[in-house]
Short mmCIF file of C-alpha atoms and ligand atoms in Angstrom, two decimals:
data_model
loop_
_atom_site.label_atom_id
_atom_site.label_comp_id
_atom_site.label_asym_id
_atom_site.label_seq_id
_atom_site.Cartn_x
_atom_site.Cartn_y
_atom_site.Cartn_z
CA MET A 243 -38.19 -45.25 223.71
CA PRO A 244 -41.59 -43.58 223.61
CA LYS A 245 -44.55 -45.83 224.18
CA PRO A 246 -46.80 -46.66 221.26
CA PRO A 247 -49.11 -43.69 220.96
CA PHE A 248 -52.49 -45.36 220.96
CA GLY A 249 -51.97 -48.10 223.51
CA PRO A 250 -53.92 -48.30 226.71
CA ARG A 251 -52.68 -45.80 229.18
CA PRO A 252 -53.43 -44.92 232.72
CA ASP A 253 -55.45 -41.83 233.36
CA ARG A 254 -52.81 -39.31 234.22
CA ARG A 255 -54.34 -36.06 233.17
CA PRO A 256 -53.71 -33.16 235.48
CA GLY A 257 -56.59 -30.91 236.40
CA PRO A 258 -59.47 -30.69 238.77
CA ALA A 259 -61.07 -34.04 237.90
CA PRO A 260 -60.59 -36.76 240.49
CA ALA A 261 -58.22 -39.56 239.52
CA GLY A 262 -59.70 -42.58 237.83
CA ARG A 263 -62.33 -40.76 235.84
CA LYS A 264 -63.13 -42.10 232.45
CA ARG A 265 -62.24 -40.42 229.21
CA PRO A 266 -64.42 -37.46 228.55
CA SER A 267 -65.80 -38.26 225.14
CA HIS A 268 -68.89 -40.20 226.12
CA ARG A 269 -70.24 -37.27 228.05
CA PRO A 270 -71.57 -34.07 226.54
CA GLU A 271 -68.67 -31.78 225.93
CA GLN A 272 -68.48 -28.60 227.91
CA VAL A 273 -67.54 -26.11 225.24
CA ALA A 274 -65.25 -23.34 226.38
CA PRO A 275 -66.03 -19.84 225.12
CA ASP A 276 -64.25 -18.66 222.00
CA ARG A 277 -61.04 -16.94 222.87
CA THR A 278 -58.27 -15.41 220.87
CA THR A 279 -55.51 -15.63 223.46
CA PRO A 280 -54.60 -19.23 224.13
CA ASP A 281 -54.18 -20.38 227.70
CA VAL A 282 -50.67 -21.08 228.80
CA ALA A 283 -50.15 -24.47 230.36
CA PRO A 284 -47.94 -24.92 233.45
CA ASP A 285 -45.08 -26.13 231.23
CA GLY A 286 -45.13 -22.80 229.40
CA LEU A 287 -46.67 -24.21 226.21
CA PRO A 288 -49.64 -22.50 224.64
CA GLN A 289 -52.77 -24.53 225.23
CA VAL A 290 -55.34 -25.30 222.54
CA SER A 291 -58.66 -26.99 223.24
CA LEU A 292 -60.76 -29.22 220.98
CA VAL A 293 -64.48 -29.45 220.48
CA ARG A 294 -66.08 -32.84 220.83
CA ARG A 295 -65.57 -33.90 217.21
CA GLY A 296 -61.87 -33.16 217.56
CA VAL A 297 -61.72 -35.30 220.70
CA GLU A 298 -63.43 -38.09 218.75
CA ARG A 299 -60.79 -37.87 216.02
CA TRP A 300 -58.10 -38.02 218.68
CA GLN A 301 -59.78 -41.10 220.08
CA ALA A 302 -60.00 -42.73 216.66
CA GLY A 303 -56.23 -42.37 216.40
CA HIS A 304 -56.17 -40.01 213.46
CA PRO A 305 -52.94 -37.99 213.54
CA TRP A 306 -54.47 -34.63 212.48
CA ILE A 307 -56.99 -32.13 213.82
CA TYR A 308 -58.75 -29.73 211.44
CA ARG A 309 -59.37 -26.06 212.18
CA ALA A 310 -63.13 -26.54 212.59
CA ASP A 311 -62.46 -28.94 215.46
CA LEU A 312 -60.62 -26.33 217.55
CA ASN A 313 -62.35 -24.38 220.26
CA GLY A 314 -61.86 -20.86 218.87
CA ASP A 315 -58.97 -19.54 216.85
CA PRO A 316 -55.78 -19.39 218.90
CA ALA A 317 -53.67 -16.25 218.58
CA LEU A 318 -50.55 -18.13 217.57
CA GLU A 319 -48.10 -17.59 214.74
CA GLY A 320 -47.88 -21.23 213.62
CA GLY A 321 -45.01 -23.65 214.15
CA GLU A 322 -45.46 -23.83 217.94
CA VAL A 323 -45.64 -27.03 219.93
CA VAL A 324 -48.92 -26.72 221.80
CA ARG A 325 -50.54 -28.60 224.63
CA VAL A 326 -53.90 -29.93 223.48
CA VAL A 327 -56.80 -30.42 225.87
CA ASP A 328 -60.48 -31.21 225.61
CA GLY A 329 -63.25 -28.76 226.50
CA ARG A 330 -62.75 -29.48 230.19
CA GLY A 331 -59.02 -28.98 230.15
CA TRP A 332 -58.06 -32.68 230.20
CA PHE A 333 -54.73 -33.39 228.56
CA LEU A 334 -54.91 -35.10 225.16
CA GLY A 335 -51.43 -34.66 223.79
CA LYS A 336 -48.89 -32.30 222.28
CA ALA A 337 -48.93 -31.22 218.69
CA PHE A 338 -47.44 -28.90 216.10
CA TYR A 339 -49.77 -25.98 215.40
CA SER A 340 -50.22 -24.64 211.85
CA LYS A 341 -51.89 -21.28 211.38
CA GLN A 342 -52.59 -21.28 207.66
CA SER A 343 -53.33 -24.89 206.81
CA LYS A 344 -56.77 -26.48 207.19
CA ILE A 345 -54.91 -29.06 209.25
CA SER A 346 -54.31 -27.11 212.46
CA LEU A 347 -52.74 -29.74 214.66
CA ARG A 348 -50.48 -32.67 213.98
CA TRP A 349 -49.92 -34.87 216.99
CA LEU A 350 -46.40 -35.28 218.28
CA SER A 351 -47.02 -37.04 221.56
CA TYR A 352 -49.90 -38.52 223.49
CA GLU A 353 -47.78 -38.53 226.60
CA ASP A 354 -47.23 -35.50 228.79
CA VAL A 355 -43.50 -35.36 228.10
CA PRO A 356 -41.28 -32.42 227.16
CA VAL A 357 -41.05 -31.95 223.40
CA ASP A 358 -37.41 -30.88 223.27
CA VAL A 359 -34.25 -31.77 221.37
CA ASP A 360 -34.02 -35.05 223.16
CA PHE A 361 -37.59 -35.89 222.16
CA PHE A 362 -36.76 -35.43 218.47
CA ARG A 363 -33.44 -37.28 218.87
CA GLN A 364 -35.37 -40.26 220.18
CA ARG A 365 -37.94 -40.09 217.38
CA LEU A 366 -35.18 -40.12 214.75
CA ALA A 367 -33.48 -43.05 216.50
CA LEU A 368 -36.81 -44.90 216.67
CA ALA A 369 -37.34 -44.38 212.94
CA ASP A 370 -33.80 -45.38 212.00
CA ALA A 371 -33.93 -48.51 214.17
CA MET A 372 -36.81 -49.93 212.13
CA ARG A 373 -34.89 -49.44 208.85
CA GLN A 374 -31.78 -51.08 210.31
CA ARG A 375 -33.89 -54.08 211.26
CA ALA A 376 -35.99 -54.26 208.08
CA LEU A 377 -33.15 -53.54 205.64
CA PRO A 378 -29.97 -54.79 207.31
CA GLY A 379 -26.76 -53.37 205.87
CA GLU A 380 -28.64 -50.94 203.63
CA THR A 381 -27.50 -47.31 203.67
CA THR A 382 -29.98 -45.85 201.16
CA TYR A 383 -33.48 -45.60 202.55
CA ARG A 384 -36.21 -43.27 203.76
CA VAL A 385 -35.35 -42.55 207.38
CA VAL A 386 -38.44 -40.53 208.22
CA HIS A 387 -41.83 -40.88 206.51
CA GLY A 388 -43.62 -38.01 208.25
CA GLU A 389 -46.65 -38.89 210.33
CA ALA A 390 -46.03 -42.62 209.85
CA ASP A 391 -42.85 -42.18 211.91
CA LEU A 392 -44.54 -39.85 214.40
CA LEU A 393 -42.60 -36.95 212.92
CA PRO A 394 -45.28 -34.96 211.11
CA GLY A 395 -44.19 -32.61 208.35
CA LEU A 396 -40.75 -34.16 208.00
CA VAL A 397 -39.30 -36.39 205.29
CA VAL A 398 -35.71 -37.58 205.51
CA ASP A 399 -34.08 -39.73 202.84
CA ARG A 400 -30.61 -41.14 203.35
CA TYR A 401 -28.43 -41.86 200.33
CA GLY A 402 -25.32 -43.40 201.90
CA ASP A 403 -23.32 -40.52 203.30
CA CYS A 404 -25.67 -37.83 201.98
CA VAL A 405 -29.06 -36.91 203.41
CA SER A 406 -31.97 -35.17 201.67
CA VAL A 407 -34.70 -33.53 203.75
CA GLN A 408 -38.15 -31.98 203.22
CA PHE A 409 -39.61 -29.63 205.83
CA LEU A 410 -43.31 -29.50 205.03
CA ILE A 411 -44.92 -27.50 207.86
CA PRO A 412 -43.95 -24.50 210.02
CA GLY A 413 -43.30 -26.82 212.98
CA THR A 414 -40.44 -28.56 211.17
CA GLU A 415 -39.40 -25.57 209.05
CA GLN A 416 -38.72 -23.53 212.20
CA ARG A 417 -36.64 -26.36 213.65
CA LYS A 418 -34.45 -26.86 210.57
CA ALA A 419 -31.24 -26.10 212.46
CA MET A 420 -32.12 -28.61 215.18
CA PHE A 421 -32.88 -31.36 212.64
CA VAL A 422 -29.64 -30.65 210.79
CA GLU A 423 -27.78 -30.99 214.08
CA LEU A 424 -29.54 -34.23 215.00
CA LEU A 425 -29.05 -35.78 211.54
CA THR A 426 -25.39 -34.78 211.63
CA GLU A 427 -25.08 -36.51 214.99
CA LEU A 428 -26.81 -39.64 213.66
CA TYR A 429 -25.13 -40.10 210.27
CA LYS A 430 -22.16 -37.69 210.13
CA PRO A 431 -23.14 -37.05 206.50
CA ARG A 432 -21.00 -35.47 203.84
CA ALA A 433 -23.92 -33.20 202.97
CA ILE A 434 -27.49 -32.47 204.02
CA VAL A 435 -29.66 -31.21 201.18
CA ASN A 436 -32.90 -29.29 201.62
CA ARG A 437 -35.53 -30.33 199.06
CA SER A 438 -38.39 -28.27 200.40
CA ASP A 439 -39.27 -27.23 196.84
CA VAL A 440 -42.68 -28.85 196.98
CA GLY A 441 -46.13 -27.45 196.27
CA VAL A 442 -47.73 -28.62 199.52
CA ARG A 443 -45.72 -26.03 201.44
CA ALA A 444 -47.94 -23.34 199.91
CA LEU A 445 -50.87 -24.70 201.96
CA GLU A 446 -48.83 -23.77 205.02
CA GLY A 447 -47.83 -20.34 203.69
CA LEU A 448 -44.25 -21.51 203.18
CA PRO A 449 -42.18 -20.69 200.07
CA GLN A 450 -40.39 -23.36 198.05
CA GLU A 451 -36.75 -23.81 199.05
CA LYS A 452 -33.85 -25.86 197.80
CA GLY A 453 -30.15 -25.92 198.65
CA VAL A 454 -27.34 -27.50 200.59
CA LEU A 455 -27.87 -27.00 204.35
CA THR A 456 -24.51 -28.31 205.47
CA GLY A 457 -21.41 -29.93 203.95
CA SER A 458 -20.86 -30.11 200.22
CA LEU A 459 -22.37 -32.17 197.48
CA PRO A 460 -19.77 -32.98 194.83
CA GLY A 461 -22.28 -34.34 192.29
CA PRO A 462 -24.80 -37.15 191.91
CA VAL A 463 -24.82 -39.86 194.57
CA ALA A 464 -24.63 -43.54 193.64
CA TYR A 465 -26.31 -46.49 195.31
CA ASP A 466 -26.98 -50.13 194.51
CA GLU A 467 -30.33 -51.68 193.65
CA GLY A 468 -29.89 -55.39 193.21
CA LEU A 469 -27.31 -55.82 190.48
CA VAL A 470 -27.64 -52.27 189.24
CA ARG A 471 -25.85 -49.11 190.35
CA VAL A 472 -28.06 -46.02 190.15
CA ARG A 473 -26.93 -42.41 190.22
CA ALA A 474 -29.27 -39.73 191.52
CA ASP A 475 -28.96 -35.96 191.63
CA LEU A 476 -30.11 -34.93 195.10
CA LEU A 477 -30.27 -31.24 194.24
CA GLU A 478 -31.88 -31.26 190.78
CA GLY A 479 -33.59 -34.66 190.65
CA GLN A 480 -37.31 -35.21 191.26
CA LYS A 481 -38.57 -35.64 194.85
CA THR A 482 -35.50 -35.88 197.12
CA GLY A 483 -33.43 -37.07 194.15
CA SER A 484 -35.01 -40.42 193.53
CA PHE A 485 -38.10 -42.61 194.03
CA LEU A 486 -36.94 -44.62 197.01
CA ASP A 487 -40.47 -45.92 197.60
CA GLN A 488 -40.12 -48.14 194.50
CA ARG A 489 -36.68 -49.60 195.30
CA GLU A 490 -37.93 -53.01 196.40
CA ASN A 491 -40.32 -53.11 193.43
CA HIS A 492 -37.48 -52.25 191.04
CA VAL A 493 -35.51 -55.29 192.15
CA MET A 494 -38.66 -57.45 192.09
CA ALA A 495 -39.27 -56.41 188.47
CA SER A 496 -35.99 -57.97 187.35
CA GLN A 497 -37.33 -61.33 188.49
CA TYR A 498 -40.24 -61.23 186.02
CA ALA A 499 -38.54 -59.53 183.10
CA PHE A 500 -38.04 -61.40 179.85
CA GLY A 501 -38.10 -60.93 176.09
CA GLU A 502 -38.94 -57.50 174.75
CA ALA A 503 -39.63 -55.10 177.61
CA LEU A 504 -41.21 -51.66 177.81
CA ASP A 505 -40.87 -49.25 180.74
CA CYS A 506 -43.18 -46.23 180.63
CA PHE A 507 -42.57 -43.16 182.82
CA SER A 508 -38.98 -44.25 183.36
CA TYR A 509 -37.40 -41.26 185.14
CA VAL A 510 -33.68 -42.17 185.51
CA GLY A 511 -34.35 -45.87 184.96
CA GLY A 512 -35.35 -47.40 188.30
CA PHE A 513 -37.34 -50.10 186.47
CA ALA A 514 -35.74 -49.95 183.01
CA LEU A 515 -32.27 -50.86 184.29
CA GLN A 516 -33.62 -53.81 186.25
CA LEU A 517 -35.58 -55.08 183.24
CA ALA A 518 -32.41 -54.78 181.17
CA THR A 519 -30.53 -57.24 183.39
CA ARG A 520 -32.90 -60.03 182.23
CA ALA A 521 -34.83 -58.95 179.16
CA LYS A 522 -33.50 -59.11 175.60
CA SER A 523 -34.24 -55.44 174.99
CA VAL A 524 -35.84 -52.57 176.88
CA THR A 525 -37.61 -49.51 175.51
CA ALA A 526 -37.79 -46.76 178.15
CA VAL A 527 -40.29 -43.96 177.57
CA GLU A 528 -39.81 -40.72 179.50
CA ILE A 529 -41.11 -37.22 178.75
CA SER A 530 -38.30 -35.26 180.44
CA ASP A 531 -35.15 -35.05 178.36
CA VAL A 532 -33.08 -34.32 181.49
CA ALA A 533 -34.27 -37.58 183.10
CA ALA A 534 -33.82 -39.42 179.78
CA ALA A 535 -30.19 -38.25 179.57
CA GLN A 536 -29.54 -39.49 183.10
CA LEU A 537 -31.16 -42.80 182.22
CA ARG A 538 -28.82 -43.19 179.25
CA ALA A 539 -25.85 -42.40 181.50
CA ASN A 540 -27.06 -44.91 184.10
CA ALA A 541 -27.46 -47.62 181.42
CA ALA A 542 -23.97 -46.91 180.07
CA ALA A 543 -22.40 -46.94 183.56
CA ASN A 544 -23.96 -50.37 184.12
CA LYS A 545 -22.84 -51.58 180.68
CA LEU A 546 -26.44 -52.30 179.75
CA SER A 547 -26.43 -51.79 176.01
CA ASN A 548 -29.92 -53.20 175.45
CA VAL A 549 -31.79 -50.07 176.66
CA ASP A 550 -33.33 -47.74 174.10
CA VAL A 551 -34.48 -44.44 175.65
CA VAL A 552 -37.34 -42.65 173.89
CA VAL A 553 -38.26 -39.10 174.89
CA ALA A 554 -42.03 -39.11 174.41
CA ASN A 555 -45.42 -38.83 176.03
CA ALA A 556 -46.16 -42.39 177.20
CA PHE A 557 -49.87 -42.04 176.33
CA ASP A 558 -48.93 -41.31 172.70
CA TYR A 559 -46.22 -43.96 172.65
CA LEU A 560 -48.62 -46.70 173.81
CA ARG A 561 -51.28 -45.70 171.26
CA ASP A 562 -48.78 -45.54 168.40
CA ALA A 563 -47.18 -48.85 169.41
CA LEU A 564 -50.58 -50.55 169.16
CA ASP A 565 -51.30 -48.93 165.80
CA GLU A 566 -47.93 -50.14 164.54
CA GLY A 567 -48.65 -53.69 165.74
CA LYS A 568 -45.76 -53.81 168.23
CA ARG A 569 -45.84 -56.46 170.96
CA PHE A 570 -43.96 -56.86 174.26
CA ASP A 571 -43.34 -59.56 176.88
CA THR A 572 -42.86 -57.33 179.93
CA ILE A 573 -44.33 -53.88 180.54
CA VAL A 574 -43.91 -51.52 183.49
CA LEU A 575 -46.24 -48.55 184.05
CA ASP A 576 -45.19 -46.21 186.85
CA PRO A 577 -46.75 -42.82 186.10
CA PRO A 578 -46.72 -39.74 188.30
CA SER A 579 -49.78 -39.08 190.46
CA PHE A 580 -52.78 -38.36 188.23
CA ALA A 581 -54.99 -36.85 190.97
CA LYS A 582 -53.84 -34.18 193.40
CA ASN A 583 -57.29 -33.94 195.00
CA LYS A 584 -60.55 -35.84 195.30
CA ASP A 585 -62.23 -33.97 192.44
CA ALA A 586 -59.65 -35.35 190.06
CA ILE A 587 -60.26 -39.04 190.85
CA ALA A 588 -62.57 -39.81 187.92
CA GLY A 589 -60.17 -38.25 185.42
CA ALA A 590 -57.24 -40.08 187.02
CA LEU A 591 -59.02 -43.42 186.73
CA ARG A 592 -59.69 -42.76 183.05
CA GLY A 593 -55.97 -42.04 182.60
CA TYR A 594 -54.93 -45.21 184.43
CA LYS A 595 -57.43 -47.25 182.46
CA GLU A 596 -56.20 -45.92 179.14
CA ILE A 597 -52.57 -46.85 179.74
CA ASN A 598 -53.32 -50.17 181.41
CA LEU A 599 -55.77 -51.21 178.69
CA ARG A 600 -53.17 -50.46 176.02
CA ALA A 601 -50.43 -52.24 177.96
CA ILE A 602 -52.61 -55.36 178.30
CA GLN A 603 -53.34 -55.25 174.55
CA LEU A 604 -49.61 -54.88 173.80
CA LEU A 605 -48.58 -57.94 175.81
CA ARG A 606 -48.02 -61.33 174.21
CA PRO A 607 -49.75 -64.24 175.97
CA GLY A 608 -47.81 -65.08 179.15
CA GLY A 609 -46.40 -61.55 179.39
CA TYR A 610 -46.13 -59.56 182.61
CA LEU A 611 -47.55 -56.16 183.43
CA ILE A 612 -46.11 -54.40 186.46
CA SER A 613 -48.52 -51.56 187.08
CA ALA A 614 -48.11 -48.92 189.77
CA SER A 615 -50.09 -45.94 191.05
CA CYS A 616 -48.92 -43.40 193.61
CA THR A 617 -52.22 -41.50 193.70
CA TYR A 618 -53.32 -41.66 197.31
CA HIS A 619 -56.89 -40.68 196.52
CA ILE A 620 -57.25 -44.04 194.74
CA ASP A 621 -56.99 -47.01 197.08
CA GLU A 622 -55.91 -50.54 196.28
CA GLN A 623 -59.47 -51.72 195.62
CA GLY A 624 -60.16 -48.76 193.32
CA PHE A 625 -56.98 -49.51 191.41
CA GLU A 626 -57.80 -53.20 191.15
CA ASP A 627 -61.32 -52.43 189.88
CA MET A 628 -59.81 -50.21 187.18
CA LEU A 629 -57.41 -53.01 186.17
CA ALA A 630 -60.30 -55.50 186.01
CA SER A 631 -62.24 -53.17 183.77
CA ALA A 632 -59.20 -52.68 181.51
CA ALA A 633 -58.73 -56.47 181.27
CA ALA A 634 -62.41 -56.93 180.40
CA ASP A 635 -62.27 -54.27 177.67
CA ALA A 636 -59.13 -55.90 176.27
CA LYS A 637 -60.95 -59.26 176.33
CA ARG A 638 -57.91 -60.83 177.96
CA ARG A 639 -57.70 -63.03 181.07
CA VAL A 640 -55.32 -61.54 183.56
CA GLN A 641 -53.85 -63.09 186.69
CA ILE A 642 -52.80 -61.15 189.78
CA VAL A 643 -49.38 -62.50 190.71
CA GLU A 644 -48.44 -59.99 193.42
CA LYS A 645 -50.01 -56.99 195.10
CA ARG A 646 -47.33 -54.77 196.54
CA GLY A 647 -46.89 -51.35 198.07
CA ALA A 648 -44.03 -49.07 198.94
CA GLY A 649 -40.86 -50.47 200.48
CA LYS A 650 -40.57 -51.24 204.16
CA ASP A 651 -38.84 -47.93 204.80
CA HIS A 652 -42.15 -46.21 203.90
CA PRO A 653 -44.32 -47.54 206.72
CA VAL A 654 -48.08 -47.21 206.56
CA LEU A 655 -49.76 -45.73 209.60
CA LEU A 656 -53.01 -47.45 210.43
CA ASN A 657 -55.64 -44.73 210.75
CA LEU A 658 -53.94 -42.55 208.16
CA ARG A 659 -54.92 -43.91 204.77
CA GLU A 660 -52.84 -41.27 203.03
CA THR A 661 -49.66 -43.10 204.07
CA ARG A 662 -50.79 -46.14 202.05
CA TYR A 663 -50.47 -44.38 198.74
CA LEU A 664 -48.39 -46.66 196.52
CA LYS A 665 -49.93 -49.65 194.76
CA CYS A 666 -47.84 -51.94 192.60
CA PHE A 667 -49.51 -54.96 190.97
CA VAL A 668 -47.71 -57.73 189.13
CA LEU A 669 -50.12 -59.13 186.54
CA ARG A 670 -49.76 -61.92 184.03
CA VAL A 671 -51.74 -61.60 180.85
CA LEU A 672 -52.92 -64.91 179.40
N1 SAH P 827 -40.51 -45.23 187.37
C1 SAH P 827 -39.63 -44.28 188.02
C2 SAH P 827 -40.39 -43.12 188.63
C3 SAH P 827 -41.36 -42.48 187.72
S1 SAH P 827 -41.88 -40.91 188.21
C4 SAH P 827 -38.82 -44.98 189.08
O1 SAH P 827 -39.26 -46.02 189.55
O2 SAH P 827 -37.77 -44.47 189.45
C5 SAH P 827 -42.79 -40.44 186.84
C6 SAH P 827 -41.96 -40.03 185.63
O3 SAH P 827 -42.86 -39.89 184.56
C7 SAH P 827 -41.22 -38.73 185.77
O4 SAH P 827 -39.89 -38.92 185.44
C8 SAH P 827 -41.89 -37.81 184.76
O5 SAH P 827 -40.98 -36.93 184.10
C9 SAH P 827 -42.45 -38.79 183.77
N2 SAH P 827 -43.65 -38.38 183.03
C10 SAH P 827 -44.66 -37.59 183.43
N3 SAH P 827 -45.64 -37.54 182.50
C11 SAH P 827 -45.22 -38.33 181.48
C12 SAH P 827 -45.81 -38.71 180.24
N4 SAH P 827 -47.01 -38.26 179.88
N5 SAH P 827 -45.12 -39.54 179.45
C13 SAH P 827 -43.90 -40.01 179.83
N6 SAH P 827 -43.32 -39.68 180.99
C14 SAH P 827 -43.96 -38.87 181.82
#
């Protein structure tokens, strides 16, 4: 197994410096002249060097290096594994190079080891081993969560005997066939689906792609969440077919549900179905009629006849419900991301506040609000401050019962805040 990447390590950099010398960053960096042709390291890999700020980022443990922190612009196509060195040629690690993105390097290894098929086989095994331990017996989970599993630009979701994959950068896109082979070896799946139909690929100059890479997909896949059986369409559904990051929160929600429940932004019913196992009635509000139809089918397949699916804009539904004097005992809010970049944060917070304020006003005393946000530009504190302001405006006292995040199969990488994107608060309105 590879060693943890940021642990103490002996100085084992090749090069002219005598053994035992300290890391270079505390000394003024010797900046190599700009060059367009990258050096080739002894192992045949192209070599890319960093300016001092890049070395500092490496030292801080951040898993990316931006273009401005490279020494010159390497004449590479993108997608290569490169050897990364500091201005003096000291080895720092190996990384995927991206030509088009502002993020030029994504670290793969901080050890001077070959980055070959066996390397990726071990990384997949390392990722899977954590899920086996954290979720024993489970066969539906996120296997690979990109950088957080030391596999940048790769997302792999397993749904029993089917696997759904996103290749997000040239480094992984160009190794599609290898990943298909390794995943086949690991899970012997019935089908591997490519869900690289995501906007972020444009930042890398990659087109959107979707299709079955190997095997055949007979239709939606089914998996259990607590007492509920959910069906997801891996080819046409949102994300890789489903929102696996909320699975543990779905099951948790059933524990709090009672009385008249409302689930806004329902998709195919991850929360609504759980609420329905305990609550008297559930109103599920979803804007997509395709998702709403699947939700109805999921409710019927689970013999949950207390779910009413409303195709509507949740913002309008909440406002109208208040105007009509409706009240609920349990409300779930799980909207899509409201801010794709930092400039959109203020608008996103206004959106979150509007729906949370209305939900608090709609709850009877003692009712629960399960409120989530997957916007990674808003952190847990920012989200909590927004909730506090909504509670104050509603003139209601609100308790925090639980503060949760994504499931254990979506690990957070310390030093990469972006991997801590999902917030899920359980609140009780007094
Ligand atoms: N709660 C779901 C995931 C929700 S994803 C689960 O846990 O599985 C967000 C959903 O909100 C998507 O299905 C999307 O179609 C829907 N949506 C987006 N904007 C909406 C709006 N204004 N009103 C209602 N639904 C909306």
